[in-house]
Amino acid sequence: MRFRGFPPELFDFYEGLHAENSRAYWQAHKAMYDEQVRAPLEALCAELDDEFGPFNVFRPYRDVRFSKDKTPYKEWAAAAGHHEGSAYYFHLGTDGLYAGTGMYMMASDQLARFREAVDAESTGTEIAGLVEQLAAGGYDVSAHDELKTAPRGYPKDHSRIALLRRKGLVAGRSWPVTQWMHTAKAKGRIVETWEGAAPLNAWLQAHVGPSELPPDDRRR
């Protein structure tokens, strides 16, 4: 199946799910989800795999075990790929479309290398400049989480304290629901966003790189 855009029915599905996030709604609209949501996502992922993947479509079910919010389904569709150490991600729902790339949640060894590189004058000035350029170009530069104060061993008045406090680094763009999303142009906007952030990923790959920890130790 060739990707031809995200159909209007995809957004209709999530409008309905937002109004009634229940197993009854899901069961009544399961065919709509399969045909109008999952199918176009999988088609797009297949086309993105070689350059930015491999990709996986996220499960539609929420993990409610430790959450006060017991609504069972995610009110957005998403997919992520990993290539040469960087993540490539997009999601869409009633608010529109978001595409981003970078290192969203660094493992502890990655975070140590990231902070060392941000602290060093040459590499730190470089990444601060890249972040500034991306922000000026309409990107939202963010992270999975950040500290409320300086990390241990770094001064609170460090010239790049905002970067040092972050536990990841991602650049992305958002768009409200609009007509071009229903066409193949949606793929172009996503790819353009990722390619525009290529200098950020190059810096991360050069100075942070992949985690060298066992998988079970990466989030400790």
PDB file of C-alpha atoms in Angstrom:
ATOM      1  CA  MET A   1       0.000   0.000   0.000  1.00  0.00           C
ATOM      2  CA  ARG A   2       1.348   3.400  -0.989  1.00  0.00           C
ATOM      3  CA  PHE A   3       1.090   6.321   1.434  1.00  0.00           C
ATOM      4  CA  ARG A   4      -1.384   8.903   0.122  1.00  0.00           C
ATOM      5  CA  GLY A   5      -1.855  10.968   3.266  1.00  0.00           C
ATOM      6  CA  PHE A   6      -3.705  10.784   6.550  1.00  0.00           C
ATOM      7  CA  PRO A   7      -7.419  10.555   5.676  1.00  0.00           C
ATOM      8  CA  PRO A   8      -9.974  12.897   7.274  1.00  0.00           C
ATOM      9  CA  GLU A   9     -11.512   9.803   8.866  1.00  0.00           C
ATOM     10  CA  LEU A  10      -8.373   9.405  10.997  1.00  0.00           C
ATOM     11  CA  PHE A  11      -9.089  12.710  12.706  1.00  0.00           C
ATOM     12  CA  ASP A  12     -12.794  11.879  12.896  1.00  0.00           C
ATOM     13  CA  PHE A  13     -11.870   8.661  14.709  1.00  0.00           C
ATOM     14  CA  TYR A  14      -9.889  10.548  17.348  1.00  0.00           C
ATOM     15  CA  GLU A  15     -12.569  13.218  17.734  1.00  0.00           C
ATOM     16  CA  GLY A  16     -14.967  10.416  18.608  1.00  0.00           C
ATOM     17  CA  LEU A  17     -12.485   8.697  20.897  1.00  0.00           C
ATOM     18  CA  HIS A  18     -11.866  11.952  22.734  1.00  0.00           C
ATOM     19  CA  ALA A  19     -15.609  12.283  23.327  1.00  0.00           C
ATOM     20  CA  GLU A  20     -15.964   8.661  24.448  1.00  0.00           C
ATOM     21  CA  ASN A  21     -12.745   6.946  25.406  1.00  0.00           C
ATOM     22  CA  SER A  22     -14.227   3.525  26.119  1.00  0.00           C
ATOM     23  CA  ARG A  23     -14.039  -0.107  25.085  1.00  0.00           C
ATOM     24  CA  ALA A  24     -17.538   0.223  23.622  1.00  0.00           C
ATOM     25  CA  TYR A  25     -16.440   3.015  21.273  1.00  0.00           C
ATOM     26  CA  TRP A  26     -13.273   1.124  20.342  1.00  0.00           C
ATOM     27  CA  GLN A  27     -15.095  -2.080  19.512  1.00  0.00           C
ATOM     28  CA  ALA A  28     -17.706  -0.225  17.448  1.00  0.00           C
ATOM     29  CA  HIS A  29     -14.995   1.613  15.465  1.00  0.00           C
ATOM     30  CA  LYS A  30     -12.243  -1.029  15.322  1.00  0.00           C
ATOM     31  CA  ALA A  31     -12.543  -1.410  11.546  1.00  0.00           C
ATOM     32  CA  MET A  32     -12.251   2.360  11.165  1.00  0.00           C
ATOM     33  CA  TYR A  33      -9.062   2.349  13.245  1.00  0.00           C
ATOM     34  CA  ASP A  34      -7.559  -0.493  11.215  1.00  0.00           C
ATOM     35  CA  GLU A  35      -8.386   1.039   7.831  1.00  0.00           C
ATOM     36  CA  GLN A  36      -8.147   4.788   8.425  1.00  0.00           C
ATOM     37  CA  VAL A  37      -5.500   5.032  11.152  1.00  0.00           C
ATOM     38  CA  ARG A  38      -3.181   2.050  11.328  1.00  0.00           C
ATOM     39  CA  ALA A  39      -3.070   1.288   7.584  1.00  0.00           C
ATOM     40  CA  PRO A  40      -1.834   4.750   6.483  1.00  0.00           C
ATOM     41  CA  LEU A  41       0.656   4.855   9.372  1.00  0.00           C
ATOM     42  CA  GLU A  42       2.101   1.507   8.369  1.00  0.00           C
ATOM     43  CA  ALA A  43       2.242   2.588   4.724  1.00  0.00           C
ATOM     44  CA  LEU A  44       4.195   5.714   5.651  1.00  0.00           C
ATOM     45  CA  CYS A  45       6.534   3.809   7.953  1.00  0.00           C
ATOM     46  CA  ALA A  46       7.315   1.336   5.165  1.00  0.00           C
ATOM     47  CA  GLU A  47       8.372   4.243   2.937  1.00  0.00           C
ATOM     48  CA  LEU A  48      10.505   5.811   5.685  1.00  0.00           C
ATOM     49  CA  ASP A  49      12.216   2.617   6.857  1.00  0.00           C
ATOM     50  CA  ASP A  50      15.260   2.660   4.584  1.00  0.00           C
ATOM     51  CA  GLU A  51      16.355   6.213   5.378  1.00  0.00           C
ATOM     52  CA  PHE A  52      15.165   6.730   8.946  1.00  0.00           C
ATOM     53  CA  GLY A  53      14.103   3.360  10.330  1.00  0.00           C
ATOM     54  CA  PRO A  54      13.271   0.689  11.129  1.00  0.00           C
ATOM     55  CA  PHE A  55       9.922   2.025  12.348  1.00  0.00           C
ATOM     56  CA  ASN A  56       7.288   0.729  14.729  1.00  0.00           C
ATOM     57  CA  VAL A  57       3.733   1.948  15.159  1.00  0.00           C
ATOM     58  CA  PHE A  58       2.901   2.531  18.816  1.00  0.00           C
ATOM     59  CA  ARG A  59       0.277   0.410  20.539  1.00  0.00           C
ATOM     60  CA  PRO A  60      -3.076   2.210  20.878  1.00  0.00           C
ATOM     61  CA  TYR A  61      -3.595   1.036  24.464  1.00  0.00           C
ATOM     62  CA  ARG A  62      -2.607   3.110  27.496  1.00  0.00           C
ATOM     63  CA  ASP A  63      -0.706   1.621  30.425  1.00  0.00           C
ATOM     64  CA  VAL A  64      -3.064   2.556  33.244  1.00  0.00           C
ATOM     65  CA  ARG A  65      -1.503   0.458  36.019  1.00  0.00           C
ATOM     66  CA  PHE A  66       0.083   3.413  37.827  1.00  0.00           C
ATOM     67  CA  SER A  67      -2.090   6.234  36.485  1.00  0.00           C
ATOM     68  CA  LYS A  68      -5.079   7.984  38.029  1.00  0.00           C
ATOM     69  CA  ASP A  69      -6.394   8.431  34.499  1.00  0.00           C
ATOM     70  CA  LYS A  70      -7.941   5.080  33.617  1.00  0.00           C
ATOM     71  CA  THR A  71      -9.076   5.906  30.076  1.00  0.00           C
ATOM     72  CA  PRO A  72      -7.998   2.823  28.114  1.00  0.00           C
ATOM     73  CA  TYR A  73      -6.876   4.242  24.736  1.00  0.00           C
ATOM     74  CA  LYS A  74      -4.335   6.790  23.529  1.00  0.00           C
ATOM     75  CA  GLU A  75      -5.992   9.729  21.806  1.00  0.00           C
ATOM     76  CA  TRP A  76      -3.302   9.975  19.165  1.00  0.00           C
ATOM     77  CA  ALA A  77      -1.481   7.685  16.744  1.00  0.00           C
ATOM     78  CA  ALA A  78       2.311   7.578  16.671  1.00  0.00           C
ATOM     79  CA  ALA A  79       5.331   5.833  15.195  1.00  0.00           C
ATOM     80  CA  ALA A  80       9.061   5.989  15.837  1.00  0.00           C
ATOM     81  CA  GLY A  81      12.177   4.830  14.052  1.00  0.00           C
ATOM     82  CA  HIS A  82      15.830   4.674  15.016  1.00  0.00           C
ATOM     83  CA  HIS A  83      18.710   5.233  12.658  1.00  0.00           C
ATOM     84  CA  GLU A  84      22.412   5.803  13.390  1.00  0.00           C
ATOM     85  CA  GLY A  85      21.734   6.549  17.052  1.00  0.00           C
ATOM     86  CA  SER A  86      18.940   9.082  16.595  1.00  0.00           C
ATOM     87  CA  ALA A  87      15.188   8.695  16.995  1.00  0.00           C
ATOM     88  CA  TYR A  88      12.702   9.820  14.346  1.00  0.00           C
ATOM     89  CA  TYR A  89       9.162  10.279  15.597  1.00  0.00           C
ATOM     90  CA  PHE A  90       5.760  11.556  14.536  1.00  0.00           C
ATOM     91  CA  HIS A  91       2.305  11.561  16.057  1.00  0.00           C
ATOM     92  CA  LEU A  92      -1.098  12.928  15.098  1.00  0.00           C
ATOM     93  CA  GLY A  93      -4.542  13.350  16.548  1.00  0.00           C
ATOM     94  CA  THR A  94      -7.169  16.020  17.041  1.00  0.00           C
ATOM     95  CA  ASP A  95      -4.479  18.674  17.675  1.00  0.00           C
ATOM     96  CA  GLY A  96      -2.772  17.981  14.353  1.00  0.00           C
ATOM     97  CA  LEU A  97       0.639  16.567  13.460  1.00  0.00           C
ATOM     98  CA  TYR A  98       4.012  16.649  15.214  1.00  0.00           C
ATOM     99  CA  ALA A  99       7.357  15.427  13.866  1.00  0.00           C
ATOM    100  CA  GLY A 100      10.592  15.419  15.829  1.00  0.00           C
ATOM    101  CA  THR A 101      14.051  13.890  15.977  1.00  0.00           C
ATOM    102  CA  GLY A 102      17.002  13.624  18.333  1.00  0.00           C
ATOM    103  CA  MET A 103      17.744  11.743  21.543  1.00  0.00           C
ATOM    104  CA  TYR A 104      14.547  11.950  23.558  1.00  0.00           C
ATOM    105  CA  MET A 105      15.475  10.072  26.736  1.00  0.00           C
ATOM    106  CA  MET A 106      19.199   9.583  27.260  1.00  0.00           C
ATOM    107  CA  ALA A 107      20.586   6.675  29.244  1.00  0.00           C
ATOM    108  CA  SER A 108      22.827   7.596  32.174  1.00  0.00           C
ATOM    109  CA  ASP A 109      26.079   7.105  30.244  1.00  0.00           C
ATOM    110  CA  GLN A 110      24.755   9.159  27.324  1.00  0.00           C
ATOM    111  CA  LEU A 111      23.668  11.894  29.695  1.00  0.00           C
ATOM    112  CA  ALA A 112      27.138  12.064  31.241  1.00  0.00           C
ATOM    113  CA  ARG A 113      28.734  12.452  27.793  1.00  0.00           C
ATOM    114  CA  PHE A 114      26.104  15.008  26.776  1.00  0.00           C
ATOM    115  CA  ARG A 115      26.805  17.183  29.804  1.00  0.00           C
ATOM    116  CA  GLU A 116      30.563  16.961  29.311  1.00  0.00           C
ATOM    117  CA  ALA A 117      30.165  18.092  25.702  1.00  0.00           C
ATOM    118  CA  VAL A 118      27.781  20.924  26.628  1.00  0.00           C
ATOM    119  CA  ASP A 119      30.187  22.067  29.352  1.00  0.00           C
ATOM    120  CA  ALA A 120      33.233  22.091  27.051  1.00  0.00           C
ATOM    121  CA  GLU A 121      33.621  25.484  25.416  1.00  0.00           C
ATOM    122  CA  SER A 122      34.043  24.363  21.809  1.00  0.00           C
ATOM    123  CA  THR A 123      31.372  21.663  21.628  1.00  0.00           C
ATOM    124  CA  GLY A 124      29.079  23.504  24.031  1.00  0.00           C
ATOM    125  CA  THR A 125      29.144  26.696  21.988  1.00  0.00           C
ATOM    126  CA  GLU A 126      28.435  24.639  18.883  1.00  0.00           C
ATOM    127  CA  ILE A 127      25.331  22.923  20.251  1.00  0.00           C
ATOM    128  CA  ALA A 128      24.014  26.136  21.794  1.00  0.00           C
ATOM    129  CA  GLY A 129      24.308  27.768  18.382  1.00  0.00           C
ATOM    130  CA  LEU A 130      22.532  24.872  16.674  1.00  0.00           C
ATOM    131  CA  VAL A 131      19.667  25.024  19.175  1.00  0.00           C
ATOM    132  CA  GLU A 132      19.361  28.768  18.652  1.00  0.00           C
ATOM    133  CA  GLN A 133      19.262  28.334  14.863  1.00  0.00           C
ATOM    134  CA  LEU A 134      16.598  25.639  15.083  1.00  0.00           C
ATOM    135  CA  ALA A 135      14.435  27.741  17.395  1.00  0.00           C
ATOM    136  CA  ALA A 136      14.745  30.685  15.000  1.00  0.00           C
ATOM    137  CA  GLY A 137      13.655  28.361  12.191  1.00  0.00           C
ATOM    138  CA  GLY A 138      10.394  27.454  13.903  1.00  0.00           C
ATOM    139  CA  TYR A 139      11.489  24.301  15.723  1.00  0.00           C
ATOM    140  CA  ASP A 140      10.494  23.467  19.262  1.00  0.00           C
ATOM    141  CA  VAL A 141      13.630  22.213  21.032  1.00  0.00           C
ATOM    142  CA  SER A 142      12.767  20.120  24.060  1.00  0.00           C
ATOM    143  CA  ALA A 143      13.577  17.009  26.092  1.00  0.00           C
ATOM    144  CA  HIS A 144      11.801  14.156  27.846  1.00  0.00           C
ATOM    145  CA  ASP A 145      12.599  15.747  31.202  1.00  0.00           C
ATOM    146  CA  GLU A 146      14.921  18.235  32.820  1.00  0.00           C
ATOM    147  CA  LEU A 147      16.307  19.012  36.236  1.00  0.00           C
ATOM    148  CA  LYS A 148      14.983  21.935  38.247  1.00  0.00           C
ATOM    149  CA  THR A 149      18.510  22.988  39.108  1.00  0.00           C
ATOM    150  CA  ALA A 150      22.047  22.379  37.879  1.00  0.00           C
ATOM    151  CA  PRO A 151      23.235  18.762  37.677  1.00  0.00           C
ATOM    152  CA  ARG A 152      25.748  17.721  40.309  1.00  0.00           C
ATOM    153  CA  GLY A 153      29.211  19.083  39.588  1.00  0.00           C
ATOM    154  CA  TYR A 154      28.070  22.005  37.416  1.00  0.00           C
ATOM    155  CA  PRO A 155      27.557  25.603  38.559  1.00  0.00           C
ATOM    156  CA  LYS A 156      24.046  27.029  38.643  1.00  0.00           C
ATOM    157  CA  ASP A 157      25.231  30.098  36.741  1.00  0.00           C
ATOM    158  CA  HIS A 158      26.779  28.102  33.884  1.00  0.00           C
ATOM    159  CA  SER A 159      26.339  29.970  30.584  1.00  0.00           C
ATOM    160  CA  ARG A 160      24.611  26.892  29.100  1.00  0.00           C
ATOM    161  CA  ILE A 161      22.687  25.819  32.191  1.00  0.00           C
ATOM    162  CA  ALA A 162      19.413  25.413  30.246  1.00  0.00           C
ATOM    163  CA  LEU A 163      21.034  22.696  28.128  1.00  0.00           C
ATOM    164  CA  LEU A 164      22.847  21.085  31.060  1.00  0.00           C
ATOM    165  CA  ARG A 165      19.562  20.597  32.917  1.00  0.00           C
ATOM    166  CA  ARG A 166      18.015  18.613  30.068  1.00  0.00           C
ATOM    167  CA  LYS A 167      17.921  14.810  30.038  1.00  0.00           C
ATOM    168  CA  GLY A 168      17.655  14.602  26.265  1.00  0.00           C
ATOM    169  CA  LEU A 169      17.526  16.837  23.223  1.00  0.00           C
ATOM    170  CA  VAL A 170      14.880  16.784  20.490  1.00  0.00           C
ATOM    171  CA  ALA A 171      13.890  19.245  17.782  1.00  0.00           C
ATOM    172  CA  GLY A 172      10.444  19.149  16.195  1.00  0.00           C
ATOM    173  CA  ARG A 173       7.623  21.021  14.523  1.00  0.00           C
ATOM    174  CA  SER A 174       3.842  20.974  14.975  1.00  0.00           C
ATOM    175  CA  TRP A 175       0.977  21.785  12.620  1.00  0.00           C
ATOM    176  CA  PRO A 176      -2.774  22.045  13.253  1.00  0.00           C
ATOM    177  CA  VAL A 177      -5.034  19.821  11.173  1.00  0.00           C
ATOM    178  CA  THR A 178      -4.987  21.145   7.620  1.00  0.00           C
ATOM    179  CA  GLN A 179      -5.727  19.980   4.094  1.00  0.00           C
ATOM    180  CA  TRP A 180      -2.198  18.935   3.084  1.00  0.00           C
ATOM    181  CA  MET A 181      -2.187  16.283   5.814  1.00  0.00           C
ATOM    182  CA  HIS A 182      -4.743  14.351   3.769  1.00  0.00           C
ATOM    183  CA  THR A 183      -2.264  14.080   0.885  1.00  0.00           C
ATOM    184  CA  ALA A 184       1.189  12.602   0.284  1.00  0.00           C
ATOM    185  CA  LYS A 185       2.612  16.050   1.100  1.00  0.00           C
ATOM    186  CA  ALA A 186       2.424  15.028   4.757  1.00  0.00           C
ATOM    187  CA  LYS A 187       5.402  12.730   4.228  1.00  0.00           C
ATOM    188  CA  GLY A 188       7.367  15.603   2.721  1.00  0.00           C
ATOM    189  CA  ARG A 189       6.721  17.862   5.709  1.00  0.00           C
ATOM    190  CA  ILE A 190       7.834  15.156   8.128  1.00  0.00           C
ATOM    191  CA  VAL A 191      10.995  14.348   6.186  1.00  0.00           C
ATOM    192  CA  GLU A 192      11.792  18.041   5.717  1.00  0.00           C
ATOM    193  CA  THR A 193      11.561  18.513   9.480  1.00  0.00           C
ATOM    194  CA  TRP A 194      13.916  15.635  10.190  1.00  0.00           C
ATOM    195  CA  GLU A 195      16.395  16.717   7.527  1.00  0.00           C
ATOM    196  CA  GLY A 196      16.383  20.278   8.855  1.00  0.00           C
ATOM    197  CA  ALA A 197      17.500  18.950  12.235  1.00  0.00           C
ATOM    198  CA  ALA A 198      20.317  16.854  10.745  1.00  0.00           C
ATOM    199  CA  PRO A 199      23.077  19.089  12.226  1.00  0.00           C
ATOM    200  CA  LEU A 200      21.635  18.480  15.697  1.00  0.00           C
ATOM    201  CA  ASN A 201      21.673  14.729  15.160  1.00  0.00           C
ATOM    202  CA  ALA A 202      25.210  14.879  13.766  1.00  0.00           C
ATOM    203  CA  TRP A 203      26.367  16.653  16.935  1.00  0.00           C
ATOM    204  CA  LEU A 204      24.597  14.124  19.165  1.00  0.00           C
ATOM    205  CA  GLN A 205      26.052  11.191  17.255  1.00  0.00           C
ATOM    206  CA  ALA A 206      29.559  12.654  17.432  1.00  0.00           C
ATOM    207  CA  HIS A 207      29.563  13.676  21.091  1.00  0.00           C
ATOM    208  CA  VAL A 208      26.967  11.454  22.805  1.00  0.00           C
ATOM    209  CA  GLY A 209      26.521   8.311  20.714  1.00  0.00           C
ATOM    210  CA  PRO A 210      24.586   5.169  21.634  1.00  0.00           C
ATOM    211  CA  SER A 211      24.362   3.851  25.171  1.00  0.00           C
ATOM    212  CA  GLU A 212      26.935   1.236  26.100  1.00  0.00           C
ATOM    213  CA  LEU A 213      24.941  -0.013  29.090  1.00  0.00           C
ATOM    214  CA  PRO A 214      22.923  -3.247  29.207  1.00  0.00           C
ATOM    215  CA  PRO A 215      19.256  -2.545  28.289  1.00  0.00           C
ATOM    216  CA  ASP A 216      18.008  -3.079  31.856  1.00  0.00           C
ATOM    217  CA  ASP A 217      20.418  -0.462  33.227  1.00  0.00           C
ATOM    218  CA  ARG A 218      19.755   2.364  30.753  1.00  0.00           C
ATOM    219  CA  ARG A 219      16.892   4.035  32.637  1.00  0.00           C
ATOM    220  CA  ARG A 220      18.334   3.827  36.134  1.00  0.00           C
TER     221      ARG A 220
END
